[in-house]
PDB file of C-alpha atoms in Angstrom:
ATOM      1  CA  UNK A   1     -28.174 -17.594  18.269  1.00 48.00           C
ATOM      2  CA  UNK A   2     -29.977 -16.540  14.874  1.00 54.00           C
ATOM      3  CA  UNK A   3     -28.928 -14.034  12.260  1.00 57.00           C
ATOM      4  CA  UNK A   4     -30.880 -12.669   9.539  1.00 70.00           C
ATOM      5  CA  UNK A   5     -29.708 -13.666   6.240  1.00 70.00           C
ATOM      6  CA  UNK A   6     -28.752  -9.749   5.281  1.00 75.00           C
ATOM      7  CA  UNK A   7     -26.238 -10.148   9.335  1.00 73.00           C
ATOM      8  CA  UNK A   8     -25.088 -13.259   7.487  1.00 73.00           C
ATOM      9  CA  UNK A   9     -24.438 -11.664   3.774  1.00 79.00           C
ATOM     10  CA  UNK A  10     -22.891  -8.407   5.213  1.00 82.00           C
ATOM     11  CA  UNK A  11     -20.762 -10.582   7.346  1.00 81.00           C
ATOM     12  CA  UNK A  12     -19.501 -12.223   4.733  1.00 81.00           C
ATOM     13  CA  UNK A  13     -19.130  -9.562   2.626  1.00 83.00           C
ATOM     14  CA  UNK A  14     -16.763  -8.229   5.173  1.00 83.00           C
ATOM     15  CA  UNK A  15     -14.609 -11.453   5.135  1.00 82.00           C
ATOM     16  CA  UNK A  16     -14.369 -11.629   0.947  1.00 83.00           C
ATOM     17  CA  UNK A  17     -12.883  -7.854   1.281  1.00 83.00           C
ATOM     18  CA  UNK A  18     -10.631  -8.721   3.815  1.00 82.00           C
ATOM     19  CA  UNK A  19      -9.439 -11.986   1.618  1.00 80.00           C
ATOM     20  CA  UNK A  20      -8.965  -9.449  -1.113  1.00 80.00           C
ATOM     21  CA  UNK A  21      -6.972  -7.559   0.434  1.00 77.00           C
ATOM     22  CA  UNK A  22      -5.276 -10.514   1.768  1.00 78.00           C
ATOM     23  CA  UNK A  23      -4.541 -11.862  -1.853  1.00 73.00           C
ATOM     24  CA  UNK A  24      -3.952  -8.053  -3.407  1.00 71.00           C
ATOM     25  CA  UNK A  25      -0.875  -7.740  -0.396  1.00 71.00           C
ATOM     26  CA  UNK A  26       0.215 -11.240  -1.549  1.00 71.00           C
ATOM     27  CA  UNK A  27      -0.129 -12.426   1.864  1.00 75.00           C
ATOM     28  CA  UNK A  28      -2.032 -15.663   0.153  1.00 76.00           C
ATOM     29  CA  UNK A  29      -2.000 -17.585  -2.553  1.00 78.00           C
ATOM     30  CA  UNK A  30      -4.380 -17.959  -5.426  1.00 78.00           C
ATOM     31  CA  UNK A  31      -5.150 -21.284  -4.626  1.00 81.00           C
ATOM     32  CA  UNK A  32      -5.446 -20.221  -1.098  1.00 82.00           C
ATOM     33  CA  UNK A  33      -7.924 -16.899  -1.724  1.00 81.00           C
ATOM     34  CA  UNK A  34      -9.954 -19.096  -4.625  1.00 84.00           C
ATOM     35  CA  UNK A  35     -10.844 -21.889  -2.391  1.00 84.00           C
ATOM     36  CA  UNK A  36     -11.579 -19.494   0.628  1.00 83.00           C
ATOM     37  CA  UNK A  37     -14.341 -17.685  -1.980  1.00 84.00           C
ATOM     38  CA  UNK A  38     -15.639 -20.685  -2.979  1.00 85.00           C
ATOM     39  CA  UNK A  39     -16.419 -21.400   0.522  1.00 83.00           C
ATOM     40  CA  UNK A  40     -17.809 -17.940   1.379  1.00 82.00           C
ATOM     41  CA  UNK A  41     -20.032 -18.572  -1.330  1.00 83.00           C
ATOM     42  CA  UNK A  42     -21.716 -21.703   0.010  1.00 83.00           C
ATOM     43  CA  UNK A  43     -21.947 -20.223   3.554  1.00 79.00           C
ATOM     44  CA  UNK A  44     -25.628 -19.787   4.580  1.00 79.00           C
ATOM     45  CA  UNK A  45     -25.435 -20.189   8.836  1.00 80.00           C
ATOM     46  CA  UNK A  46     -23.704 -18.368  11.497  1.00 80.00           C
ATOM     47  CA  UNK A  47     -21.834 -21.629  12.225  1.00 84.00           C
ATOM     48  CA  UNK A  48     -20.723 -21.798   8.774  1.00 82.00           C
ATOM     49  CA  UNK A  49     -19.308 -18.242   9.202  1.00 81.00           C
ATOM     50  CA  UNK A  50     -17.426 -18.466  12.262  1.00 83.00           C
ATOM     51  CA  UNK A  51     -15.367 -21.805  10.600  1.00 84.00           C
ATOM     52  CA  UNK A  52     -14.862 -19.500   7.478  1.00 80.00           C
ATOM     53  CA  UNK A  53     -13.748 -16.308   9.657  1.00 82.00           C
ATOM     54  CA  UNK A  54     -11.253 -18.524  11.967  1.00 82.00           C
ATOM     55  CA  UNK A  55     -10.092 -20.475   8.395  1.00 80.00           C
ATOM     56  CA  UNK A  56      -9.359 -16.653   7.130  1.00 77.00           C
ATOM     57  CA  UNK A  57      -7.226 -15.622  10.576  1.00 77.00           C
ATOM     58  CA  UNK A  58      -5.387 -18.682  10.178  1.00 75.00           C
ATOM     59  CA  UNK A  59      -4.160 -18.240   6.941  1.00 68.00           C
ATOM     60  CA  UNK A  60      -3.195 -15.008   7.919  1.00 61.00           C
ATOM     61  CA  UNK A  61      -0.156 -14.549   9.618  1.00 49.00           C
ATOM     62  CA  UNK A  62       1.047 -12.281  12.765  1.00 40.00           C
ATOM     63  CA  UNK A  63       2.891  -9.880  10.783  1.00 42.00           C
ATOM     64  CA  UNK A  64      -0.627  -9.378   8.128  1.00 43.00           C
ATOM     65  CA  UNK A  65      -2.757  -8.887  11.009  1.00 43.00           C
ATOM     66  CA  UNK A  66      -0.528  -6.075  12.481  1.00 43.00           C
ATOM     67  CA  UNK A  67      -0.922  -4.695   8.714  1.00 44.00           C
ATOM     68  CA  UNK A  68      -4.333  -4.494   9.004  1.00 42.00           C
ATOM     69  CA  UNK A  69      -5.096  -2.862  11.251  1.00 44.00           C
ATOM     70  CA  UNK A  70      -3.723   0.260   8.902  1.00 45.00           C
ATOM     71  CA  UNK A  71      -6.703   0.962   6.416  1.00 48.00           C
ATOM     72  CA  UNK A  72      -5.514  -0.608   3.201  1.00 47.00           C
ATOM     73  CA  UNK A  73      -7.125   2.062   0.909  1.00 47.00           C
ATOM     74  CA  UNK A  74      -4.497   4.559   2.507  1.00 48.00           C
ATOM     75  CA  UNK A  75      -1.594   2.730   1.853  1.00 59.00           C
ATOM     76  CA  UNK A  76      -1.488   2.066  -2.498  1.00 68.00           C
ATOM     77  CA  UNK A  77      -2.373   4.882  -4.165  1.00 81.00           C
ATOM     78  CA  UNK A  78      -2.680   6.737  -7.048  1.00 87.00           C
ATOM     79  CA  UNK A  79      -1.917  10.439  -7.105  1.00 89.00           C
ATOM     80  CA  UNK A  80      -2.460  13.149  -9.745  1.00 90.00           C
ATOM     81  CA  UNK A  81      -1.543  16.379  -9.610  1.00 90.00           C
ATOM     82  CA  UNK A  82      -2.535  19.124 -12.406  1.00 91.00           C
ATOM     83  CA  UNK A  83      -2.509  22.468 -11.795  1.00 91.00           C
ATOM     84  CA  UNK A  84      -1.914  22.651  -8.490  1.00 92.00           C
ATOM     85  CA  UNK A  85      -0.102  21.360  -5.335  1.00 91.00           C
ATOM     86  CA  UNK A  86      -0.650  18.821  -3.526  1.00 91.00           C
ATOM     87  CA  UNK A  87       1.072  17.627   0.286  1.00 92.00           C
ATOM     88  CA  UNK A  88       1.212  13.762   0.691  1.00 89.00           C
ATOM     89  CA  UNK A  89       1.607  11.845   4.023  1.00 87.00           C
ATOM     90  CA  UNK A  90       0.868   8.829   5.638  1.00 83.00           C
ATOM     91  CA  UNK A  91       1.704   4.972   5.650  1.00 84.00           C
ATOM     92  CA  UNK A  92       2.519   3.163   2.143  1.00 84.00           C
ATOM     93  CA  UNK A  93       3.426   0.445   0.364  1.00 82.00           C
ATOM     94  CA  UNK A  94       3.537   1.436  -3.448  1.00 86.00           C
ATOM     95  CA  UNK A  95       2.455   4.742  -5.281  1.00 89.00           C
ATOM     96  CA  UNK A  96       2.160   5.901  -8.768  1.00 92.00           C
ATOM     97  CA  UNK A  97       2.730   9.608  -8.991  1.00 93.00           C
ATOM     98  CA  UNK A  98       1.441  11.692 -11.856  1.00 94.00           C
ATOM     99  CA  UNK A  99       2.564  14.939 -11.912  1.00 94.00           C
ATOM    100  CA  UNK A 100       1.879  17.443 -14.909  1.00 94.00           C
ATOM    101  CA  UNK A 101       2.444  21.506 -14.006  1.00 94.00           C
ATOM    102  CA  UNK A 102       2.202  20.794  -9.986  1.00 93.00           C
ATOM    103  CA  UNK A 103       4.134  20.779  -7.123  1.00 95.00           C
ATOM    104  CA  UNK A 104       3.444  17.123  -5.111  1.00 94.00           C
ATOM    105  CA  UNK A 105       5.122  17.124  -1.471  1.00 95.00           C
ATOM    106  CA  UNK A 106       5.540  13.778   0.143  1.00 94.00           C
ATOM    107  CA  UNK A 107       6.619  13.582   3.862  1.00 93.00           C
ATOM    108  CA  UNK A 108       7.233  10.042   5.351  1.00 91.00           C
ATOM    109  CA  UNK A 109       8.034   8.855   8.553  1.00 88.00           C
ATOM    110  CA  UNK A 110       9.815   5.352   8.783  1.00 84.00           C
ATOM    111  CA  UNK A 111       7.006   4.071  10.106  1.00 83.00           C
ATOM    112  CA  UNK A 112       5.142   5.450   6.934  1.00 85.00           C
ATOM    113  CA  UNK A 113       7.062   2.633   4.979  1.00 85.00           C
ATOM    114  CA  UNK A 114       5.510  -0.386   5.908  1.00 83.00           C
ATOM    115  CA  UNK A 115       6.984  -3.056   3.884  1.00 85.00           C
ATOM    116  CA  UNK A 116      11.460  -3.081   4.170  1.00 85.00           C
ATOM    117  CA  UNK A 117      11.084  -2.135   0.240  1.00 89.00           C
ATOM    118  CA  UNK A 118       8.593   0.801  -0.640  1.00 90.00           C
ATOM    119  CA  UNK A 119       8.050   1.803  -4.404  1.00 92.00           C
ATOM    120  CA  UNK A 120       7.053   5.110  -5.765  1.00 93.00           C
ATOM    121  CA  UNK A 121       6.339   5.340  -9.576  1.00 95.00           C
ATOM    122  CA  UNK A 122       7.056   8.924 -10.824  1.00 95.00           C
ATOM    123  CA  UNK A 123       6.344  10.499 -13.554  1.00 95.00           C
ATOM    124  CA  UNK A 124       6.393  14.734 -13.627  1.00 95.00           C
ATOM    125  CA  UNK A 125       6.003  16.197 -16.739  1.00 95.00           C
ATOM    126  CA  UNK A 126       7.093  20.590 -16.056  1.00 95.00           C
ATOM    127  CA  UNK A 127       6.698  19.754 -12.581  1.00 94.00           C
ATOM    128  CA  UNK A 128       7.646  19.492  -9.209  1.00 95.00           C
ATOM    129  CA  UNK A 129       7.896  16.440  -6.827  1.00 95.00           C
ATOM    130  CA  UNK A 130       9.743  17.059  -3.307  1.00 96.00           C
ATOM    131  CA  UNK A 131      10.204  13.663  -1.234  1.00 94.00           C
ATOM    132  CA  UNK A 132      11.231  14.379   2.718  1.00 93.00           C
ATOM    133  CA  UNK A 133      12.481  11.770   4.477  1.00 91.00           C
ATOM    134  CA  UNK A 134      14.142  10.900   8.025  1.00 88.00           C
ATOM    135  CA  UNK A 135      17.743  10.388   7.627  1.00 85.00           C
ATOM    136  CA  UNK A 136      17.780   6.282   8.080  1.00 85.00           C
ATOM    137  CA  UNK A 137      16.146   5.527   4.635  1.00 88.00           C
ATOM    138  CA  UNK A 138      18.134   4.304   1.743  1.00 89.00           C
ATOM    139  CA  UNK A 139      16.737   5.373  -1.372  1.00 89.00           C
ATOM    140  CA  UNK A 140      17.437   3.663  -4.716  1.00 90.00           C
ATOM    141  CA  UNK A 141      17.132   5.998  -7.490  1.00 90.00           C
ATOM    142  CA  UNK A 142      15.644   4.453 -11.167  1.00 94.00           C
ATOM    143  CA  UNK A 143      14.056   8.203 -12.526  1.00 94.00           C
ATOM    144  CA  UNK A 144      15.495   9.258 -15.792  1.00 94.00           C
ATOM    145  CA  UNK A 145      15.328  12.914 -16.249  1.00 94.00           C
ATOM    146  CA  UNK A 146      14.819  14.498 -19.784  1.00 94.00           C
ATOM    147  CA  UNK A 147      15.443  18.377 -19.622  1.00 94.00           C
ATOM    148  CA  UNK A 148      14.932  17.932 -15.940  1.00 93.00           C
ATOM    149  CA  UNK A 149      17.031  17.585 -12.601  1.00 94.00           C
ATOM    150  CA  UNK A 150      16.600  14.676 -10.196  1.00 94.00           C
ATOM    151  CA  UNK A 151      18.539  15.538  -7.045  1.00 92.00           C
ATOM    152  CA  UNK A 152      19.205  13.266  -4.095  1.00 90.00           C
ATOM    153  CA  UNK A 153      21.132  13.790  -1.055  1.00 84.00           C
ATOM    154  CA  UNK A 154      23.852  11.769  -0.260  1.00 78.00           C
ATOM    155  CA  UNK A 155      22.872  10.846   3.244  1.00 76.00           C
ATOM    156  CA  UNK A 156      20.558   8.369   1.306  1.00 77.00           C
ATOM    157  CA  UNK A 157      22.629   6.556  -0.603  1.00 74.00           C
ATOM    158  CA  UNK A 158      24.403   3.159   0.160  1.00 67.00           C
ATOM    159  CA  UNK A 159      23.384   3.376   3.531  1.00 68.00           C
ATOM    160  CA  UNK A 160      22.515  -0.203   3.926  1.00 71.00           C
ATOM    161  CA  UNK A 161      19.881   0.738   5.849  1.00 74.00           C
ATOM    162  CA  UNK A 162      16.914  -1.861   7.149  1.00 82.00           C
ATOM    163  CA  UNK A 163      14.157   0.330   5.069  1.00 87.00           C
ATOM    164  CA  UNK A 164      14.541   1.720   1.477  1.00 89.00           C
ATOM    165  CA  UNK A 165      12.410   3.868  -0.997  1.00 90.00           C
ATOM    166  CA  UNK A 166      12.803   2.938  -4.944  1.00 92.00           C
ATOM    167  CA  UNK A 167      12.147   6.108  -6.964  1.00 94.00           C
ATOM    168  CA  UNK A 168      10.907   4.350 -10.611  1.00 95.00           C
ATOM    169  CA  UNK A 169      10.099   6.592 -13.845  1.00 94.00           C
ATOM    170  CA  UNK A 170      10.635  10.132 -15.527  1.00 95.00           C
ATOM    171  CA  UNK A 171      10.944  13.524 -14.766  1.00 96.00           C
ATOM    172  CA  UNK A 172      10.544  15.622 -18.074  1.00 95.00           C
ATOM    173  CA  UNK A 173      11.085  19.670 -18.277  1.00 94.00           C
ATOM    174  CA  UNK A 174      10.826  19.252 -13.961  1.00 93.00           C
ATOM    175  CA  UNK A 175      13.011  18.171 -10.981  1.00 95.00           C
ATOM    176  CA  UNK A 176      12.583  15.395  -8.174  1.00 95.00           C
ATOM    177  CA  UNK A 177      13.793  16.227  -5.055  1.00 95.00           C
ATOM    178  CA  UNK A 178      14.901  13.575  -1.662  1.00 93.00           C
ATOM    179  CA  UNK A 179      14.954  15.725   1.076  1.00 92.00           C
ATOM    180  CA  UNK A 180      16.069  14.823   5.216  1.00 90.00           C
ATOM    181  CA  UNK A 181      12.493  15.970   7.483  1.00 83.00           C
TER     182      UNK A 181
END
């Protein structure tokens, strides 16, 4: 069958996102990711494509594709909150949380933490961030407060628990908060 060179290009395209994301997850190597490019580059039939698309799944494995099927731009983020509040939810993997005068809610499900270790970078300057979480999360807390109060329930300490949420940064003049759902 015959494909237009713009089917062929936006195919392609398609597959060099996916290997980013691939390589951004760690789920390949550098070597691995620059060599796949390289090929992409030189790809010009549909033949071509299809050995670059099943090279690609293979390097991939079982537990990645699972992963993908979540859409990656949901899972790191970047919040900022200024002003005003703002309610988080959803699956994740790492987050860096800004936080100056606001109120940031965040409400994960076990489910929302896809990887056994999830990271959340804090920092609240006169503000407030509220974390709920089902009871079967361990979270390990690194926040310093300055003027401010970080407050976690016991039920989330020690647990030795399969999944667990790092808390990383500051809370200055405001309070973090680990809240059961």
């Amino acid at each position: 069958m015959f494909y237009s060179m713009e089917v062929i290009n936006e195919r392609k395209n398609k597959l060099v996102e996916k290997l980013s994301s691939e390589y951004a997850l760690n789920h390949i190597s550098m070597e691995e990711y620059e060599r796949l490019i390289e090929y992409s580059q030189k790809v010009e039939t549909d033949k071509e494509l299809k050995i670059l698309e099943k090279l690609i799944d293979e390097n991939t494995s079982v537990e990645t594709n699972t992963r993908r099927e979540i859409n990656i731009g949901n899972i790191e983020k970047n919040y900022f909150t200024f002003l005003s509040s703002r309610k988080t939810t959803g699956p994740i993997v790492s987050a860096n949380i800004s936080n100056v005068l606001g109120d940031h809610k965040i409400y994960l499900n076990e489910d929302d933490l896809i990887e056994d270790e999830t990271t959340l970078n804090i920092s609240s300057v006169l503000g407030s961030v509220v974390i709920y979480l089902p009871d079967n999360v361990e979270v390990v807390c690194r926040v310093i407060p300055i003027l401010g109060d970080v407050t976690i329930k016991d039920q989330f300490r020690n647990k030795g628990s399969r999944k667990k949420l790092i808390l990383n940064g500051s809370v200055i003049l405001g309070d973090l908060k680990v809240k059961p759902k």
